[in-house]
PDB file of C-alpha atoms in Angstrom:
ATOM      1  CA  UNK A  12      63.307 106.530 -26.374  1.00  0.00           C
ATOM      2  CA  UNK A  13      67.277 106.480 -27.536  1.00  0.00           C
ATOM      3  CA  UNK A  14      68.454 103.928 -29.992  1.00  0.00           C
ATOM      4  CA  UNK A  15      69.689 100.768 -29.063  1.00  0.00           C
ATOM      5  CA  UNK A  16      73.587 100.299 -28.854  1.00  0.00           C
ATOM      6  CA  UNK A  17      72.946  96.953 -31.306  1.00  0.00           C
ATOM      7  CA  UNK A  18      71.080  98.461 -33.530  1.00  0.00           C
ATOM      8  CA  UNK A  19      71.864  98.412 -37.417  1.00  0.00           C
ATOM      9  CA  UNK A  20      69.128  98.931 -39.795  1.00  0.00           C
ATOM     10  CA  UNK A  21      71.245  97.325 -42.229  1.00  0.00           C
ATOM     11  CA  UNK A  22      72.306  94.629 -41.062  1.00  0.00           C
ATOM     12  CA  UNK A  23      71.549  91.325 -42.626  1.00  0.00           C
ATOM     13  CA  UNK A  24      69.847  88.798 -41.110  1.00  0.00           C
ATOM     14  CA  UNK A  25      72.745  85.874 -41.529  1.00  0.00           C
ATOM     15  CA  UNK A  26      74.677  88.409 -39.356  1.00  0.00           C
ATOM     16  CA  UNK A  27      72.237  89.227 -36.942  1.00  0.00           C
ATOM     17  CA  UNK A  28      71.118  85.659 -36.753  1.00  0.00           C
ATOM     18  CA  UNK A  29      75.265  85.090 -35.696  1.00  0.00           C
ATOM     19  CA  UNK A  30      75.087  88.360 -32.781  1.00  0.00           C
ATOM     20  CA  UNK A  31      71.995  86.914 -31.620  1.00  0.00           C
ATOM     21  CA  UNK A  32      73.421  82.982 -31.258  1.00  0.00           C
ATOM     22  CA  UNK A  33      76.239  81.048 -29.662  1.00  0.00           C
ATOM     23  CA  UNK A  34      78.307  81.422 -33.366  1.00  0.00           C
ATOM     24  CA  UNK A  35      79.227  84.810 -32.276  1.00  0.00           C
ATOM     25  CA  UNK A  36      81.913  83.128 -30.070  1.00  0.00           C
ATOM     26  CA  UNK A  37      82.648  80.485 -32.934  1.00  0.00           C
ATOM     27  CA  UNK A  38      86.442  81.223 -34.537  1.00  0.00           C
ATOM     28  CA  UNK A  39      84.580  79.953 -37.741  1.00  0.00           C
ATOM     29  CA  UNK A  40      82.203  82.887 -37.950  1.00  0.00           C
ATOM     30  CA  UNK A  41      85.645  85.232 -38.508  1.00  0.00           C
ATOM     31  CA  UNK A  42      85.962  85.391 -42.169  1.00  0.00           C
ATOM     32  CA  UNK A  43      81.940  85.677 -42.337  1.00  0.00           C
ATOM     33  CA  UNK A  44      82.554  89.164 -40.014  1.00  0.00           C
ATOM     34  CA  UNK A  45      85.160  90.072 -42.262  1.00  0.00           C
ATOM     35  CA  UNK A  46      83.444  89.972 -45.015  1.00  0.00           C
ATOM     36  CA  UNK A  47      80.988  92.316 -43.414  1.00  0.00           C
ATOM     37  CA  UNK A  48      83.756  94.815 -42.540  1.00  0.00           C
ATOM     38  CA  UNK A  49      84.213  94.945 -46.238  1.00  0.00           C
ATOM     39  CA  UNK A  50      80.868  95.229 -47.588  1.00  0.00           C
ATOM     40  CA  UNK A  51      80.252  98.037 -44.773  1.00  0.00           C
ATOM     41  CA  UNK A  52      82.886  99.871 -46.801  1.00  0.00           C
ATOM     42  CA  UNK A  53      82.261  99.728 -49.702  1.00  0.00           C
ATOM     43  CA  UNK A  54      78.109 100.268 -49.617  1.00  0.00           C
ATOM     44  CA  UNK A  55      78.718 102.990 -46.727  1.00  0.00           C
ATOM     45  CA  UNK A  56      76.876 101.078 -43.814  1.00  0.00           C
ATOM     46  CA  UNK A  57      78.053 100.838 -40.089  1.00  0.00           C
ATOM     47  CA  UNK A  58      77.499  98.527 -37.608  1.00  0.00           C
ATOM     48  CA  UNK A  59      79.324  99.244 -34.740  1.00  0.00           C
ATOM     49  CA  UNK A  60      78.347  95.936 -32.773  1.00  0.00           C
ATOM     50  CA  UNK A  61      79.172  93.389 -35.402  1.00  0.00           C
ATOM     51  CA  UNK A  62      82.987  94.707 -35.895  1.00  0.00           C
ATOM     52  CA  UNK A  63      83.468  95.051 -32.302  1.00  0.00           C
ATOM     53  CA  UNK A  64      82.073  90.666 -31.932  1.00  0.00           C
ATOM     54  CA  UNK A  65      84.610  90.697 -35.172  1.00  0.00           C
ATOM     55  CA  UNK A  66      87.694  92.127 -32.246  1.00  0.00           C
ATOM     56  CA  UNK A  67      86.513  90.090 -29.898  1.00  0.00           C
ATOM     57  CA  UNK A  68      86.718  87.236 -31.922  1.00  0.00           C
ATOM     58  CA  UNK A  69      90.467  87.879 -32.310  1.00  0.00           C
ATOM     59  CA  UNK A  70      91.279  88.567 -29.221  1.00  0.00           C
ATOM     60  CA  UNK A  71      90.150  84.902 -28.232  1.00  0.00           C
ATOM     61  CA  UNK A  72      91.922  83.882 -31.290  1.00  0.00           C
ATOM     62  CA  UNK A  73      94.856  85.750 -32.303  1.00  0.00           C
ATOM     63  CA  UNK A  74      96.191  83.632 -34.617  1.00  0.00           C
ATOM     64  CA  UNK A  75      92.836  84.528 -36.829  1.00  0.00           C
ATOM     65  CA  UNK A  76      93.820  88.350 -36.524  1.00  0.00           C
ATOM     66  CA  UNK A  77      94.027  90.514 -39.852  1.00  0.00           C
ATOM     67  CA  UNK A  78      95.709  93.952 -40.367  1.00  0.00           C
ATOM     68  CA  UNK A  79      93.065  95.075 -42.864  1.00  0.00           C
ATOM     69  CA  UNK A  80      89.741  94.214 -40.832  1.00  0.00           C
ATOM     70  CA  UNK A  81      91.355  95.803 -38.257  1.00  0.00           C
ATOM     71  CA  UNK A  82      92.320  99.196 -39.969  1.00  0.00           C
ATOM     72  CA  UNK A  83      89.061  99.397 -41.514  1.00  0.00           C
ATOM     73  CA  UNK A  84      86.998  98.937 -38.604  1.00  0.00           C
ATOM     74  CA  UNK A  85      88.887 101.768 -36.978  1.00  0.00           C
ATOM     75  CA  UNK A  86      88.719 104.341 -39.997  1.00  0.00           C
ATOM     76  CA  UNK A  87      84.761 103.777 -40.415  1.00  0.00           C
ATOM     77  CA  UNK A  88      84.966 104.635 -36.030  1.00  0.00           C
ATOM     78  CA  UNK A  89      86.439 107.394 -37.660  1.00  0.00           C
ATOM     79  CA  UNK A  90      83.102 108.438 -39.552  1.00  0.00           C
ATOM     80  CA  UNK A  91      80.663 108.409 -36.338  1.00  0.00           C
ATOM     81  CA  UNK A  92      82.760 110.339 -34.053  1.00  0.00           C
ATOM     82  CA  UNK A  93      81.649 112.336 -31.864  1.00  0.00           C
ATOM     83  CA  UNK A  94      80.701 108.578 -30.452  1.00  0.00           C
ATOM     84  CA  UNK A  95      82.892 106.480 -28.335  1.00  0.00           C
ATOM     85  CA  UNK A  96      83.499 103.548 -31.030  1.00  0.00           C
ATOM     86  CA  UNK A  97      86.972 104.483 -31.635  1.00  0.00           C
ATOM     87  CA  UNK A  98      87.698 104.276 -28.097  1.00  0.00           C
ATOM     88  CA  UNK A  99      85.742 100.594 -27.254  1.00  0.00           C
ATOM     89  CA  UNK A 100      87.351  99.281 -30.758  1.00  0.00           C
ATOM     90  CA  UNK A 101      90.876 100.143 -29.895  1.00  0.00           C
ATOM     91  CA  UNK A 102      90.230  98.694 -25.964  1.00  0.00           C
ATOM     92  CA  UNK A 103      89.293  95.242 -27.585  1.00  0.00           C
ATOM     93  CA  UNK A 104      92.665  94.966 -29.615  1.00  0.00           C
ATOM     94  CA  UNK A 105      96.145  93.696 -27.944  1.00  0.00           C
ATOM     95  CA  UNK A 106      98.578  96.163 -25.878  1.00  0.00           C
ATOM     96  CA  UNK A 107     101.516  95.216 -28.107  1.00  0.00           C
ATOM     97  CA  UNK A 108      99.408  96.774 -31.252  1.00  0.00           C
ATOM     98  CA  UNK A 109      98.887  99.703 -29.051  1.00  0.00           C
ATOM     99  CA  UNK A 110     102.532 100.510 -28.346  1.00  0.00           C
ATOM    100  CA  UNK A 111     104.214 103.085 -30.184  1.00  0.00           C
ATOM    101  CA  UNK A 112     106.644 101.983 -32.456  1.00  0.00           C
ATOM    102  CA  UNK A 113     110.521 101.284 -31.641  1.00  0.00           C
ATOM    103  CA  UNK A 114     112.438 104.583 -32.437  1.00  0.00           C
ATOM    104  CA  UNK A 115     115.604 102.513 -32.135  1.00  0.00           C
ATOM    105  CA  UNK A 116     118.285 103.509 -34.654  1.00  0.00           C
ATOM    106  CA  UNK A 117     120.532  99.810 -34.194  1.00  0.00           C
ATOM    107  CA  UNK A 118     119.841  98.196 -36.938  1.00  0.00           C
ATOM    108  CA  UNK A 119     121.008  94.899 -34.790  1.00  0.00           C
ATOM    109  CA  UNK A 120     118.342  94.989 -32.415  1.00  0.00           C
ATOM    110  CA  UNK A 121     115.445  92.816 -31.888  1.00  0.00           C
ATOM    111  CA  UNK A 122     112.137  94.541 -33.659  1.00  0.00           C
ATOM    112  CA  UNK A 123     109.522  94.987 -31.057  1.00  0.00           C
ATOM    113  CA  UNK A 124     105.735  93.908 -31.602  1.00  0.00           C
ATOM    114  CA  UNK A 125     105.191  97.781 -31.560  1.00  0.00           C
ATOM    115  CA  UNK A 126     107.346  98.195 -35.090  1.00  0.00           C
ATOM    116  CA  UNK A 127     104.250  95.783 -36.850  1.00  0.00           C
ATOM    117  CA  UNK A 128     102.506  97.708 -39.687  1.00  0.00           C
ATOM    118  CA  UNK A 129      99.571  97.235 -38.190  1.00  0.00           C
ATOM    119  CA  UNK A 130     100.952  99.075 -34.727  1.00  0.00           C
ATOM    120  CA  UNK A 131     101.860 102.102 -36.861  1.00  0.00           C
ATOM    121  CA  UNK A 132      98.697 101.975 -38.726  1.00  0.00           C
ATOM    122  CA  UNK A 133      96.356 102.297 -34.961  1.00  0.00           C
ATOM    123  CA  UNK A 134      99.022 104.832 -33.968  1.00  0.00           C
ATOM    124  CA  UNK A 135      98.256 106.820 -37.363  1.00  0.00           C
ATOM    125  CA  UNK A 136      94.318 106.341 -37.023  1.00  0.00           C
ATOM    126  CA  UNK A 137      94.483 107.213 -33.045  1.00  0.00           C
ATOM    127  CA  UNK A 138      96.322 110.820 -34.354  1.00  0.00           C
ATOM    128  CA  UNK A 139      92.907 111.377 -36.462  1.00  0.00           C
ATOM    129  CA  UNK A 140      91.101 110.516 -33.291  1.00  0.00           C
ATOM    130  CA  UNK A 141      92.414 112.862 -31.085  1.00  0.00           C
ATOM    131  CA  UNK A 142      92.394 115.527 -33.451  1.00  0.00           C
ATOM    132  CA  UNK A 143      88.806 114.948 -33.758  1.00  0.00           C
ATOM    133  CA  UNK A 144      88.302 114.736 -30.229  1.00  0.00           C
ATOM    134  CA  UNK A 145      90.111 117.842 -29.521  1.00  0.00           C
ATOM    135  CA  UNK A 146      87.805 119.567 -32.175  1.00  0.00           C
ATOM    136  CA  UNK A 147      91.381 120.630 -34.363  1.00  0.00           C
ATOM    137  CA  UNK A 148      89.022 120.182 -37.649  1.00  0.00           C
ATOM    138  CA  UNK A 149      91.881 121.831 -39.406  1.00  0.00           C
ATOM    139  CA  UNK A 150      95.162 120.143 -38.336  1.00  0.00           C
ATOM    140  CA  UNK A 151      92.802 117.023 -39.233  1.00  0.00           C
ATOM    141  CA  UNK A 152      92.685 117.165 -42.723  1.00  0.00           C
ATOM    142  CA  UNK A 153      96.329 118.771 -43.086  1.00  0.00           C
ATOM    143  CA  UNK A 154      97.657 115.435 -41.225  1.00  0.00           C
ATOM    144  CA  UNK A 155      95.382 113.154 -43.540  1.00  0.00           C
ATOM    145  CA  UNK A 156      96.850 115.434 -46.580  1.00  0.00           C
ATOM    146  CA  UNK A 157     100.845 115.114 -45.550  1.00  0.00           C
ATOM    147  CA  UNK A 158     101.306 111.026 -45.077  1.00  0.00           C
ATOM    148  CA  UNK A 159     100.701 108.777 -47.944  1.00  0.00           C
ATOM    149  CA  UNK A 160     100.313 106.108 -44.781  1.00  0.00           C
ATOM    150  CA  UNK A 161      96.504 107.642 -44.201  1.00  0.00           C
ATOM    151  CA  UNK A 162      95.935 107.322 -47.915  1.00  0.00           C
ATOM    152  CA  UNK A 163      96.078 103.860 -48.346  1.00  0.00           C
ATOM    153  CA  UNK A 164      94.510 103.419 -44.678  1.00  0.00           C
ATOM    154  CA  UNK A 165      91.339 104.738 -45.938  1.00  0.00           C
ATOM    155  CA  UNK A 166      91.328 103.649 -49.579  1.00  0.00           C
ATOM    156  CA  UNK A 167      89.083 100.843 -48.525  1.00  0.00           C
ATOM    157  CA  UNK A 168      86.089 102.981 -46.993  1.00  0.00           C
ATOM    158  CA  UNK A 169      84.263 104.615 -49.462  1.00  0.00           C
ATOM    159  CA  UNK A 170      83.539 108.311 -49.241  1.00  0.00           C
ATOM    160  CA  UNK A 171      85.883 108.383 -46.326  1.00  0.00           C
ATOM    161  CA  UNK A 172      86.162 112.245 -46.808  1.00  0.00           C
ATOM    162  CA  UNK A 173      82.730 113.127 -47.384  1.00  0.00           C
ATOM    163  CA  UNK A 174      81.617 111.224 -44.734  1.00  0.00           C
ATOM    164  CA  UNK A 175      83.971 113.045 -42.597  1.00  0.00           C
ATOM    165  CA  UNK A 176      82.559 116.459 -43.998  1.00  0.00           C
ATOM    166  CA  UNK A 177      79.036 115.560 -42.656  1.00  0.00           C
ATOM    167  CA  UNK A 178      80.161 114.536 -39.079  1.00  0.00           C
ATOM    168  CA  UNK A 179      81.782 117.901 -38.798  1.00  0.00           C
ATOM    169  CA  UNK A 180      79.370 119.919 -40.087  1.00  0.00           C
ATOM    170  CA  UNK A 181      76.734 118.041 -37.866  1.00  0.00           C
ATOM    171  CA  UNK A 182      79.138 118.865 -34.856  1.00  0.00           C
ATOM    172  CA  UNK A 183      79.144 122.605 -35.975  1.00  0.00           C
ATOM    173  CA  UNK A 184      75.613 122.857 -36.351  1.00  0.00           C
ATOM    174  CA  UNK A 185      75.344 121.768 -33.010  1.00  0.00           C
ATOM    175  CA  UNK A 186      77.811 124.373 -31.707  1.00  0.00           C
ATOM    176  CA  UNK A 187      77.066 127.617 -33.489  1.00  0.00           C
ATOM    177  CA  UNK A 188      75.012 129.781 -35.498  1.00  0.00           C
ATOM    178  CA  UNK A 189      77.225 131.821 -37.648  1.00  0.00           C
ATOM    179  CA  UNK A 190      81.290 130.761 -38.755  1.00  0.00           C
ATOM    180  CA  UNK A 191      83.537 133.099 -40.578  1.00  0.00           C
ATOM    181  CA  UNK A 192      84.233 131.181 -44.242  1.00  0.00           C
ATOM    182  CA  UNK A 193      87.550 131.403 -43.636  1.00  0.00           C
ATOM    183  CA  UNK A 194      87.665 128.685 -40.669  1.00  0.00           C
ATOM    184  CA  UNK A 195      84.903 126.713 -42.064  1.00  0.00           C
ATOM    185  CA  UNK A 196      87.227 126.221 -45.141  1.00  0.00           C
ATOM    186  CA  UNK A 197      89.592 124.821 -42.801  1.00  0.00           C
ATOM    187  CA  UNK A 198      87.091 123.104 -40.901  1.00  0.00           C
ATOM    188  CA  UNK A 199      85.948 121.336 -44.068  1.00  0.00           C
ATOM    189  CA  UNK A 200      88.980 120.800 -45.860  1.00  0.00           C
ATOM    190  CA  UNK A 201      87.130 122.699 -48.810  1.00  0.00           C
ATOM    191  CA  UNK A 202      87.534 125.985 -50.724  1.00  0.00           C
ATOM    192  CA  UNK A 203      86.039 127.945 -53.885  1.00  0.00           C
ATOM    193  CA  UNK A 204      83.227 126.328 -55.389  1.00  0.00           C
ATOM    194  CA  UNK A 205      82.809 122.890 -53.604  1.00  0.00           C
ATOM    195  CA  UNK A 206      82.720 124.593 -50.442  1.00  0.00           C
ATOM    196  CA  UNK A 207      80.324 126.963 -51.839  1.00  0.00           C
ATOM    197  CA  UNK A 208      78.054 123.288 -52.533  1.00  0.00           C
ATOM    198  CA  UNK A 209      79.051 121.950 -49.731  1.00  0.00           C
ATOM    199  CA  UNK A 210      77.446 124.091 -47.535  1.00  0.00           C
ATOM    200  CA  UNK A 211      74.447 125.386 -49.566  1.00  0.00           C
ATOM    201  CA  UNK A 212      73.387 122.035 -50.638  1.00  0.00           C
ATOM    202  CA  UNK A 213      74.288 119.685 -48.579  1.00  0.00           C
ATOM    203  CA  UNK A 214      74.268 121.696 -45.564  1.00  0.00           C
ATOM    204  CA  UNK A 215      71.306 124.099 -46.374  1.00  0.00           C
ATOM    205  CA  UNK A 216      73.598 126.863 -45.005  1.00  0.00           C
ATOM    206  CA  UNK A 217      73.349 130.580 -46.077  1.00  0.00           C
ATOM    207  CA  UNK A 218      77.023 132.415 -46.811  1.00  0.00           C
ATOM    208  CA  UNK A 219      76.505 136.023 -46.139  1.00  0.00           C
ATOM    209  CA  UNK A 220      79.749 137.682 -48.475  1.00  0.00           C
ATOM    210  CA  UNK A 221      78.513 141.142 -47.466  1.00  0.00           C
ATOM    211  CA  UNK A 222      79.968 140.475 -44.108  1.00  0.00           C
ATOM    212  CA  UNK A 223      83.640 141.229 -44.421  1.00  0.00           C
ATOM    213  CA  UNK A 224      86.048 140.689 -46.842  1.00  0.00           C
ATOM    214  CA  UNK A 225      85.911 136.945 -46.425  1.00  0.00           C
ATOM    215  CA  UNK A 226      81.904 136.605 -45.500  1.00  0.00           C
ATOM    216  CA  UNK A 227      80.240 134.608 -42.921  1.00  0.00           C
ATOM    217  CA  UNK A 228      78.652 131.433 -43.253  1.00  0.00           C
ATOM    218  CA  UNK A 229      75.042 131.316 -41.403  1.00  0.00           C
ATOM    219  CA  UNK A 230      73.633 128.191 -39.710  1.00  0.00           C
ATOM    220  CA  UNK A 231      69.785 128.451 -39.048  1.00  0.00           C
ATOM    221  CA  UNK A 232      68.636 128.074 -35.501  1.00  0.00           C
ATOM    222  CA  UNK A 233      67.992 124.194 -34.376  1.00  0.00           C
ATOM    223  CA  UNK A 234      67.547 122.772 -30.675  1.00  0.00           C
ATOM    224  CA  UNK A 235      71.204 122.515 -30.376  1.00  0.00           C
ATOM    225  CA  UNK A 236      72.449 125.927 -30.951  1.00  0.00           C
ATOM    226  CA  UNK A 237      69.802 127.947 -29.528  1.00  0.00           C
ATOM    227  CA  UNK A 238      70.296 129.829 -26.953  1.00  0.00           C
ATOM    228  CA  UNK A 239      67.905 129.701 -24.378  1.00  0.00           C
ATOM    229  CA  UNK A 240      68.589 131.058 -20.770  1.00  0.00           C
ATOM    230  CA  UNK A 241      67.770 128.726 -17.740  1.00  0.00           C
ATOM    231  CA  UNK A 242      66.425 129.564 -14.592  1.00  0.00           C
ATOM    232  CA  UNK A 243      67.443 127.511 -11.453  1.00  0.00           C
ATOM    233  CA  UNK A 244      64.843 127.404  -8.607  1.00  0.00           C
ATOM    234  CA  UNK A 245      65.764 126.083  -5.210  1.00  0.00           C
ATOM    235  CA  UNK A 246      63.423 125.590  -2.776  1.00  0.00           C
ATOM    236  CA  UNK A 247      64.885 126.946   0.772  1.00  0.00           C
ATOM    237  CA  UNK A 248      62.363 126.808   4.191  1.00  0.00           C
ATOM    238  CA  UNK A 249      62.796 129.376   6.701  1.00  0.00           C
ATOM    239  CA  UNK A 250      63.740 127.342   9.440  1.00  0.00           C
ATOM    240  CA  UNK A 251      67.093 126.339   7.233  1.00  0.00           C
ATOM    241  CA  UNK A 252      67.975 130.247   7.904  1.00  0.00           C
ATOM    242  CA  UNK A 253      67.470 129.789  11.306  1.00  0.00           C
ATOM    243  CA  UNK A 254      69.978 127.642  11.687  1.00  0.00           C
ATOM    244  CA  UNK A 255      72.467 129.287   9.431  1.00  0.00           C
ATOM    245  CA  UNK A 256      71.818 132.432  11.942  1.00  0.00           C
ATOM    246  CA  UNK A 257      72.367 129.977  14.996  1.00  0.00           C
ATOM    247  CA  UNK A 258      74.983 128.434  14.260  1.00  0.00           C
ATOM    248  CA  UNK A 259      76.725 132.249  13.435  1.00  0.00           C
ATOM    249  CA  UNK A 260      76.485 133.383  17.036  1.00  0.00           C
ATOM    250  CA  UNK A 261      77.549 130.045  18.561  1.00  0.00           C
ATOM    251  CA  UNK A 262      80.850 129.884  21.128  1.00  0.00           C
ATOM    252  CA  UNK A 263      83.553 127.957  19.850  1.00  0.00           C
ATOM    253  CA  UNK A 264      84.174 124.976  21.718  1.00  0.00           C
TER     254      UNK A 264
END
């Protein structure tokens, strides 16, 4: 039996009791869901259902909308990927945040809802998205590394990076049985010794260095990356043939 879309182990009651009640659609309840965003990120949590009432709230209301809820609900989407969340957050939130921003030059024209900080800031999380999506572990962490934008976008979620670390090498795991260190390292965003920890201890990985001049990492065997061959059985009577024959020596009308 799969999990429940709703469900959140950690979710306290006061918040559950709001989900599960007509104060979900209450404009009050939207500094109570924002404080939730918060604690999420700072105690590592997730509840995908809460932040998503939280951006539903706003779009009822958006006079109540915040950059920083906003940002942070998107960055811990971020952490659970490969699930959708990124994508149903981003479809709750207004088109004009979703617009690129203006690349006008004239200083004398009239700034578009698409130059907003918080329009840049979705733009800059989408990037991470994709990159994810796309499975370009590497050109992930080199765009996180090169604009001091992503820095401050994920100061708020608290081990941002090593949460990211464990959704990739989950995804990995999932994919293959051996990786040459090399593009792991670039995989991870990790070299030398933490890599070395990274994957030994958290993981439970084995490196093989006698493999090369740069060594393999092994995964062991799970359900995921196993391969097992498949057989496909169709069941085909006789008198199907028989018309397959027929219908080969029939006159064209």
């Amino acid at each position: 039996m799969g999990i429940a879309f709703d469900h959140a182990p950690e979710r306290p009651e006061h918040i559950d009791a709001i989900l599960n009640g007509l104060d979900r659609y209450n404009p009050e309840t939207t500094t109570v869901f924002q404080d939730y965003v918060s604690q999420q990120c700072e105690h590592r949590t997730y509840d995908c259902y809460a932040n998503l009432a939280l951006l539903k709230l706003y779009q009822f209301n958006p006079h109540l909308l915040r950059d920083e809820p906003v940002t942070n609900i998107l960055t811990k989407a971020l952490t659970v990927f490969p699930s959708p969340d990124f994508s149903l957050c981003t479809h709750l939130l207004p088109s004009y945040i979703l617009s690129p921003p203006s690349s006008s030059n004239n200083p004398s024209s009239n700034p578009t809802p698409g130059d907003a900080p918080l329009s840049e800031a979705v733009q800059k999380l989408t990037i991470l998205n994709n990159l994810l999506s796309g499975a370009k572990y590497r050109e992930f962490w080199q765009t996180l590394d090169k604009d001091d934008l992503y820095a401050d976008l994920i100061a708020d979620v608290g081990g941002f990076e090593e949460l990211m670390r464990v959704r990739i090498a989950v995804t990995v795991g999932q994919s293959c049985r051996e990786v040459e260190r090399g593009v792991l390292e670039g995989w991870l965003g990790l070299t030398g010794a933490p890599f070395e920890h990274f994957v030994r201890e958290v993981c439970g990985w084995g490196v093989d260095d006698t493999r090369g001049a740069k060594g393999m990492v092994v995964i062991p065997i799970n359900k995921e990356n196993e391969a097992k061959g498949t057989v496909v059985k169709e069941d085909v009577k006789f008198e199907q043939f028989g018309r397959v024959v027929r219908r080969a020596y029939e006159q064209p009308a």
